[in-house]
XYZ file of C-alpha atoms in Angstrom:
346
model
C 13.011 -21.422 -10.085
C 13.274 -18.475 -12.313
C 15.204 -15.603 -10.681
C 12.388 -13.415 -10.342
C 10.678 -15.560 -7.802
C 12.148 -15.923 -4.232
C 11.025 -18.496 -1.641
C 8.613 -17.562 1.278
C 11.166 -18.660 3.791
C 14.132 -16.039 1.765
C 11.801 -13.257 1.766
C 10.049 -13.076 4.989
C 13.937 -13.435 6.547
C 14.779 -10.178 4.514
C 11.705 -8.438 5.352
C 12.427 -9.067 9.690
C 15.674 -7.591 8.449
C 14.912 -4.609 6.995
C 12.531 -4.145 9.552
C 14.978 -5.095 12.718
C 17.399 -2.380 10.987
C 14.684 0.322 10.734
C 13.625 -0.321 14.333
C 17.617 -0.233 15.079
C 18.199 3.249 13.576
C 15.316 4.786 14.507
C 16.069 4.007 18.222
C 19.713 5.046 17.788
C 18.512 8.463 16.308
C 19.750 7.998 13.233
C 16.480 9.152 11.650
C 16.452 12.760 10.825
C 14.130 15.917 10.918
C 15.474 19.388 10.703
C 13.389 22.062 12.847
C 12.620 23.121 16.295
C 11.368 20.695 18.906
C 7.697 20.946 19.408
C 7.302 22.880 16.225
C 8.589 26.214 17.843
C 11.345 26.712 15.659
C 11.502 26.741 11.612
C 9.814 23.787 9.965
C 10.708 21.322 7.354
C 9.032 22.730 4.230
C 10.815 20.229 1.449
C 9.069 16.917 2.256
C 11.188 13.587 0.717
C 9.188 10.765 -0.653
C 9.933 7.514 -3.313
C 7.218 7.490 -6.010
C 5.748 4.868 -8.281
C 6.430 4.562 -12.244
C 4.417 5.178 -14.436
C 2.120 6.317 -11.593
C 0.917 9.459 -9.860
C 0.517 9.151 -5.675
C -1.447 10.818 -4.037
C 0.662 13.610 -2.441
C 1.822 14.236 -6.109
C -1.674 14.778 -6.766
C -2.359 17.112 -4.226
C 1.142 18.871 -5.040
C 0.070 19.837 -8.279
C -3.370 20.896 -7.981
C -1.753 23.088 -5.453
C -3.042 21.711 -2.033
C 0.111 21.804 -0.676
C 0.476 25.831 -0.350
C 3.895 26.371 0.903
C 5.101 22.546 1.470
C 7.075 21.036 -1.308
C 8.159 17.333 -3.129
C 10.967 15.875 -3.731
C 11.047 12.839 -5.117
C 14.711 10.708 -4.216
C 13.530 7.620 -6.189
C 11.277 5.028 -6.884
C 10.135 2.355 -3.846
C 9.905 -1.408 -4.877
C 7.612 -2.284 -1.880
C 5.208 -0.838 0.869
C 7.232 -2.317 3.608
C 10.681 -0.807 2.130
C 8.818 2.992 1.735
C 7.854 3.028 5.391
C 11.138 1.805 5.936
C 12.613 4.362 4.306
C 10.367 7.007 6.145
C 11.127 5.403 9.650
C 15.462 5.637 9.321
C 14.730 9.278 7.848
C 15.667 8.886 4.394
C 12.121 9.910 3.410
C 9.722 12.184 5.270
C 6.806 9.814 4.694
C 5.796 6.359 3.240
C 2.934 4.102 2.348
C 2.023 0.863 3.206
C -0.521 -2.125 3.918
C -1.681 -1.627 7.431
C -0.315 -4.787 8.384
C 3.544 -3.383 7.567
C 2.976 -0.563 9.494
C 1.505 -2.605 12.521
C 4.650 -5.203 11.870
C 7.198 -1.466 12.098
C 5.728 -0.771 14.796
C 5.909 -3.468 16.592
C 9.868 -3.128 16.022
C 10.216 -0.234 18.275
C 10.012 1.928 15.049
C 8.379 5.272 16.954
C 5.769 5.841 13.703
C 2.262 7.069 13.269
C -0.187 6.660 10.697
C -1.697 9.850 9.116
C -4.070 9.587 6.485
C -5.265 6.453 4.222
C -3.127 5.801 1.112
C -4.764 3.338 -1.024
C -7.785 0.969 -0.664
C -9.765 -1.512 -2.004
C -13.544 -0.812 -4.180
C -15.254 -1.921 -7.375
C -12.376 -0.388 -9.223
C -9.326 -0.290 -7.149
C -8.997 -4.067 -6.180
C -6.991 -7.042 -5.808
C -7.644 -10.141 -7.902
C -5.916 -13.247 -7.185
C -6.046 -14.381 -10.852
C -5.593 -17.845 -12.298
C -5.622 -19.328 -16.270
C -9.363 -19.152 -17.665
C -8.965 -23.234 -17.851
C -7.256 -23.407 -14.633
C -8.678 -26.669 -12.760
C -8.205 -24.441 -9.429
C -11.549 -23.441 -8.367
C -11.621 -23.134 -4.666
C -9.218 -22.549 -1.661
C -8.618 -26.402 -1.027
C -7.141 -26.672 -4.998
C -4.364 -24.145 -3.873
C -2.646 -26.319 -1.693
C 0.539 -27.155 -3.116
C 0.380 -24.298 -5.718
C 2.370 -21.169 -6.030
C 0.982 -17.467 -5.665
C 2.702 -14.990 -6.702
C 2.306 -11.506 -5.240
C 4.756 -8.328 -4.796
C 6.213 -8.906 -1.595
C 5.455 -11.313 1.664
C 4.061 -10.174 5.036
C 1.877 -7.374 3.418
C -1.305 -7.053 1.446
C -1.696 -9.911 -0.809
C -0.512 -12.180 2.092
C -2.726 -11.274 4.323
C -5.341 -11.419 2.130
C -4.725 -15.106 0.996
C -4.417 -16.185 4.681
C -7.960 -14.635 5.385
C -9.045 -16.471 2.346
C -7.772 -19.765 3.073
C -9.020 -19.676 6.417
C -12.270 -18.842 5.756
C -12.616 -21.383 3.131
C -11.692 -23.911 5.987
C -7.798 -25.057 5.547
C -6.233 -25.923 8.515
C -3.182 -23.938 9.722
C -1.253 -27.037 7.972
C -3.019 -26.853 5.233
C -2.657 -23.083 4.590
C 0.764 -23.894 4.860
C 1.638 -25.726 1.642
C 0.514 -22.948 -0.070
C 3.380 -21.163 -1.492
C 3.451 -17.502 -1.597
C 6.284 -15.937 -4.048
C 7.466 -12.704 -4.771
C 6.937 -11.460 -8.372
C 7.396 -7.798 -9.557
C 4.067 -6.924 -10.197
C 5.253 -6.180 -14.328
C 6.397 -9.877 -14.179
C 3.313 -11.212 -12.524
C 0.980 -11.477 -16.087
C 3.878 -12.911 -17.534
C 4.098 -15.474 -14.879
C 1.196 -16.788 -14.762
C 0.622 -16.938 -18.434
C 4.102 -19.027 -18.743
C 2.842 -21.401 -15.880
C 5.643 -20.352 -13.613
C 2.889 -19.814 -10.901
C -0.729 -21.188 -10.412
C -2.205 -17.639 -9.432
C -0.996 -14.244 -9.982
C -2.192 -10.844 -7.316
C -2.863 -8.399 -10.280
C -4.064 -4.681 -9.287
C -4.997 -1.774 -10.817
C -3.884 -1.115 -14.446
C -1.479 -4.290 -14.950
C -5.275 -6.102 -13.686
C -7.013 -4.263 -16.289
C -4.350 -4.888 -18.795
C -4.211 -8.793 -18.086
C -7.924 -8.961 -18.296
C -8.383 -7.363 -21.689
C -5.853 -9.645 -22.937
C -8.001 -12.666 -21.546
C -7.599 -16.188 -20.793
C -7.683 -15.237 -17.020
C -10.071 -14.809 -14.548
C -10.489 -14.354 -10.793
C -10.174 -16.964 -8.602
C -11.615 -14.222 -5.815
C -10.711 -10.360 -4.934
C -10.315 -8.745 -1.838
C -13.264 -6.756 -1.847
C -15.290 -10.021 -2.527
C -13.811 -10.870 0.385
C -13.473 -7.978 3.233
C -16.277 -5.531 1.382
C -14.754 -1.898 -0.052
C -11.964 -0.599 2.501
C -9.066 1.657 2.960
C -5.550 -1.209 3.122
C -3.052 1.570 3.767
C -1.880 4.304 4.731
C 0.730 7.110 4.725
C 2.955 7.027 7.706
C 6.065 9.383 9.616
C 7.988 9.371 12.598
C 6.571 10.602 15.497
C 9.809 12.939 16.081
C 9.155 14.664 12.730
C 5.158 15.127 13.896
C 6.229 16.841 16.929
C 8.311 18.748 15.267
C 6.754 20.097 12.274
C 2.736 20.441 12.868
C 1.948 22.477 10.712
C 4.015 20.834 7.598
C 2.426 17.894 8.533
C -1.054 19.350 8.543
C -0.551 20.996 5.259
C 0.362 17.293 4.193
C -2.189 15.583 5.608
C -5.035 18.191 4.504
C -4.083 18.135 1.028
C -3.616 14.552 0.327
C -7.492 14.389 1.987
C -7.956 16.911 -0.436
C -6.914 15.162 -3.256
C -8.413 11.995 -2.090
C -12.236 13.901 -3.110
C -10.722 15.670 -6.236
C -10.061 12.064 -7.207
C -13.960 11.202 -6.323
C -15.449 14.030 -7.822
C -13.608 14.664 -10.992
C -14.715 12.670 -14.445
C -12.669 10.160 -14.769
C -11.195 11.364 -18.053
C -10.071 14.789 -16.714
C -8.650 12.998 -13.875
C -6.759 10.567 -16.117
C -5.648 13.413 -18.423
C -4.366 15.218 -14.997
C -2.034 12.834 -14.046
C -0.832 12.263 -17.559
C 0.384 15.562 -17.261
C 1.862 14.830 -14.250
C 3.482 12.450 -15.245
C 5.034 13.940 -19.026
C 6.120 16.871 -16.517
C 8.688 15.633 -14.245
C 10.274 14.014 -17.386
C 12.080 10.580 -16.227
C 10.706 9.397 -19.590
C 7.902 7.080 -18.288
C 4.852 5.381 -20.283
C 2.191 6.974 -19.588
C -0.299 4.734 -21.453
C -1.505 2.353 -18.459
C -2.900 5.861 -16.663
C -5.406 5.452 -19.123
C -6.856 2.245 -17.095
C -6.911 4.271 -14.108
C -10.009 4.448 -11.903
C -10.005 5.141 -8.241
C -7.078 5.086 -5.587
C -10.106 2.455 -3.338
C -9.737 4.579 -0.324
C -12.956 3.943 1.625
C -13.794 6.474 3.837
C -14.307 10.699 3.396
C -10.739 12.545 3.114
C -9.043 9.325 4.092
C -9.234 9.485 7.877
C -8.362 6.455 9.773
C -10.952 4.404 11.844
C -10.468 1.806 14.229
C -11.119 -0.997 11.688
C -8.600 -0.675 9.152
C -6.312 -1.716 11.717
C -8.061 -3.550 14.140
C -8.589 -6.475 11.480
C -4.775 -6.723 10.558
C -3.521 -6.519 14.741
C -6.331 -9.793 14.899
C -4.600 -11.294 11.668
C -0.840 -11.090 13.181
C -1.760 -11.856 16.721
C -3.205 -15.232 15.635
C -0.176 -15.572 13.200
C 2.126 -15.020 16.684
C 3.853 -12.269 14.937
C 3.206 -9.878 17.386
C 1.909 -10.174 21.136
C -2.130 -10.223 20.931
C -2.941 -6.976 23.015
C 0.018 -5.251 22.553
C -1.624 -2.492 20.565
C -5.215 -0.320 20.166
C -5.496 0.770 16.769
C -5.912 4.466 18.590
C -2.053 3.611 19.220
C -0.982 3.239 15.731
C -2.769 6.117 14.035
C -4.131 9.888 14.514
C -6.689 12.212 12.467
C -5.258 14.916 14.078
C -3.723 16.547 11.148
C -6.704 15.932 8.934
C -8.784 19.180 8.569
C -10.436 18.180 5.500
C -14.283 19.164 6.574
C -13.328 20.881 9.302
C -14.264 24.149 8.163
């Protein structure tokens, strides 16, 4: 197996891992926010974060067109997965991360003291995922997959969840589902992959989709938004401690990312693309900028990216039935809050 693929058994052992050490340090303390209890002292104003390549987030977004007033970025890095950004956020080594909605149930359910705070990324007629196989592929339903590998950026997230729903809804028995292998791929690997045979079906997304398409000799075996309709998958997340402590940081956050959420809506797509190009060429890590220019929508469902009960509602139903976390353990209401979010509000 080539080294860039890593067995569903290996990666879903590092994930509890990562996520039993998050839940570890978190509850230890070792997660940190400087400022007053309760807000009543001086407030973080310098907010931490891991960004994408090649990509614009977001909160970089809404830093730049200046939504942000007073609070500032700093970027420490680039994150390699949603489950290893909240992560990050939870143990304090970032001030906030994104995620499937599913990850951030799963951190939760560690003990990890986190809240949800606005929507991060979603799923619509542009911003999808597409679970793609080889134009003369003989796989043409959810019963051909069995025994076949799918590659997708990391296990117990997104894509995961997605082909679970899938293959149960198509009919395959729980032992079924089973013998159908889910692998990690980098997502820059994943064309690649599939094109050299290394996998049956490849979870493309956004530009590397829109690439791989244009390229042909693929096509969609389904999407997600075929499946579940257009709706928000994640969101941005921070400890509860640092909430308490700095309101009105977190408001300014919050706000402006909702902020940026309708810029993205309401702005031609060309001066939106030609935005973040900028953005990009700015902070100078000497990036390619030329997949922006397949950029279309950030999917996020629902007006300035507040959270409803759905969005995590379906993925607590998904991962009770999976017996990874106690069924009734959690109301969505317990895992998110709108508070923050005065976009609207006057």
């Amino acid at each position: 197996m080539p080294a860039a693929l890593a067995s569903t058994s290996t990666s879903r052992r590092q994930f509890l891992t990562l996520l039993g050490i998050s839940a570890a340090a978190v509850s230890c303390g070792t997660a940190t926010a400087t400022g007053g209890g309760s807000g009543s002292g001086p407030q973080v104003k310098t907010l931490k974060y891991q960004g994408s390549v090649g990509a614009v987030t977001l909160p970089e977004l809404a830093a730049d067109l200046g939504y942000f007033e007073d609070v500032k970025l700093e970027w420490v890095g680039n994150t390699i997965s949603g489950p290893q950004d909240i992560q990050s956020a939870a143990t304090g080594q970032t001030h906030f991360g994104s995620a499937f909605n599913g990850a951030v149930i799963k951190l939760a359910a560690g003990n990890a003291p986190i809240k949800a705070v606005i929507s991060s990324y979603g799923s619509d007629q542009y911003s999808y995922a597409g679970y793609f196989v080889l134009e003369d592929s003989p796989i043409r339903s959810a019963r051909d997959l069995i025994g076949k590998k799918v590659g997708m950026n990391t296990l117990g997230a997104h894509y995961q969840a997605l082909l679970d729903t899938y293959l149960s809804r198509n009919g395959l028995s729980e032992a079924d589902a089973a013998k159908v292998e889910a692998l990690v791929v980098p997502p820059v690997n994943t064309e690649q992959a599939l094109r050299a045979k290394q996998i049956e079906v490849g979870v493309l997304t956004g530009i590397l989709r829109d690439k791989a398409i244009a390229s042909g000799g693929i096509r969609p075996l389904f999407t997600d938004v075929d499946l579940l309709g257009p709706f928000s998958a994640g969101t941005y997340i921070m400890t509860e401690r640092f909430i308490k402590q700095n309101p009105d940081t977190v408001r300014t956050f919050v706000t402006g990312v909702a902020k940026a959420i309708e810029w993205s809506r309401t702005t031609p797509r060309e001066e939106a693309v030609a935005r973040m190009t900028e953005i990009v060429k700015k902070r100078g890590r000497n990036e390619d900028t030329s997949a922006l220019q397949y950029w279309r929508s950030y999917g996020i469902a629902e007006t300035g990216g507040r959270i409803p009960d759905k969005e995590f509602q379906l993925w607590l139903d998904w991962l009770g039935e999976r017996g990874e976390i106690k069924q009734g353990r959690f109301e969505p209401s317990d895992l998110y809050t709108n508070e923050f979010n005065g976009y609207g509000k006057g």
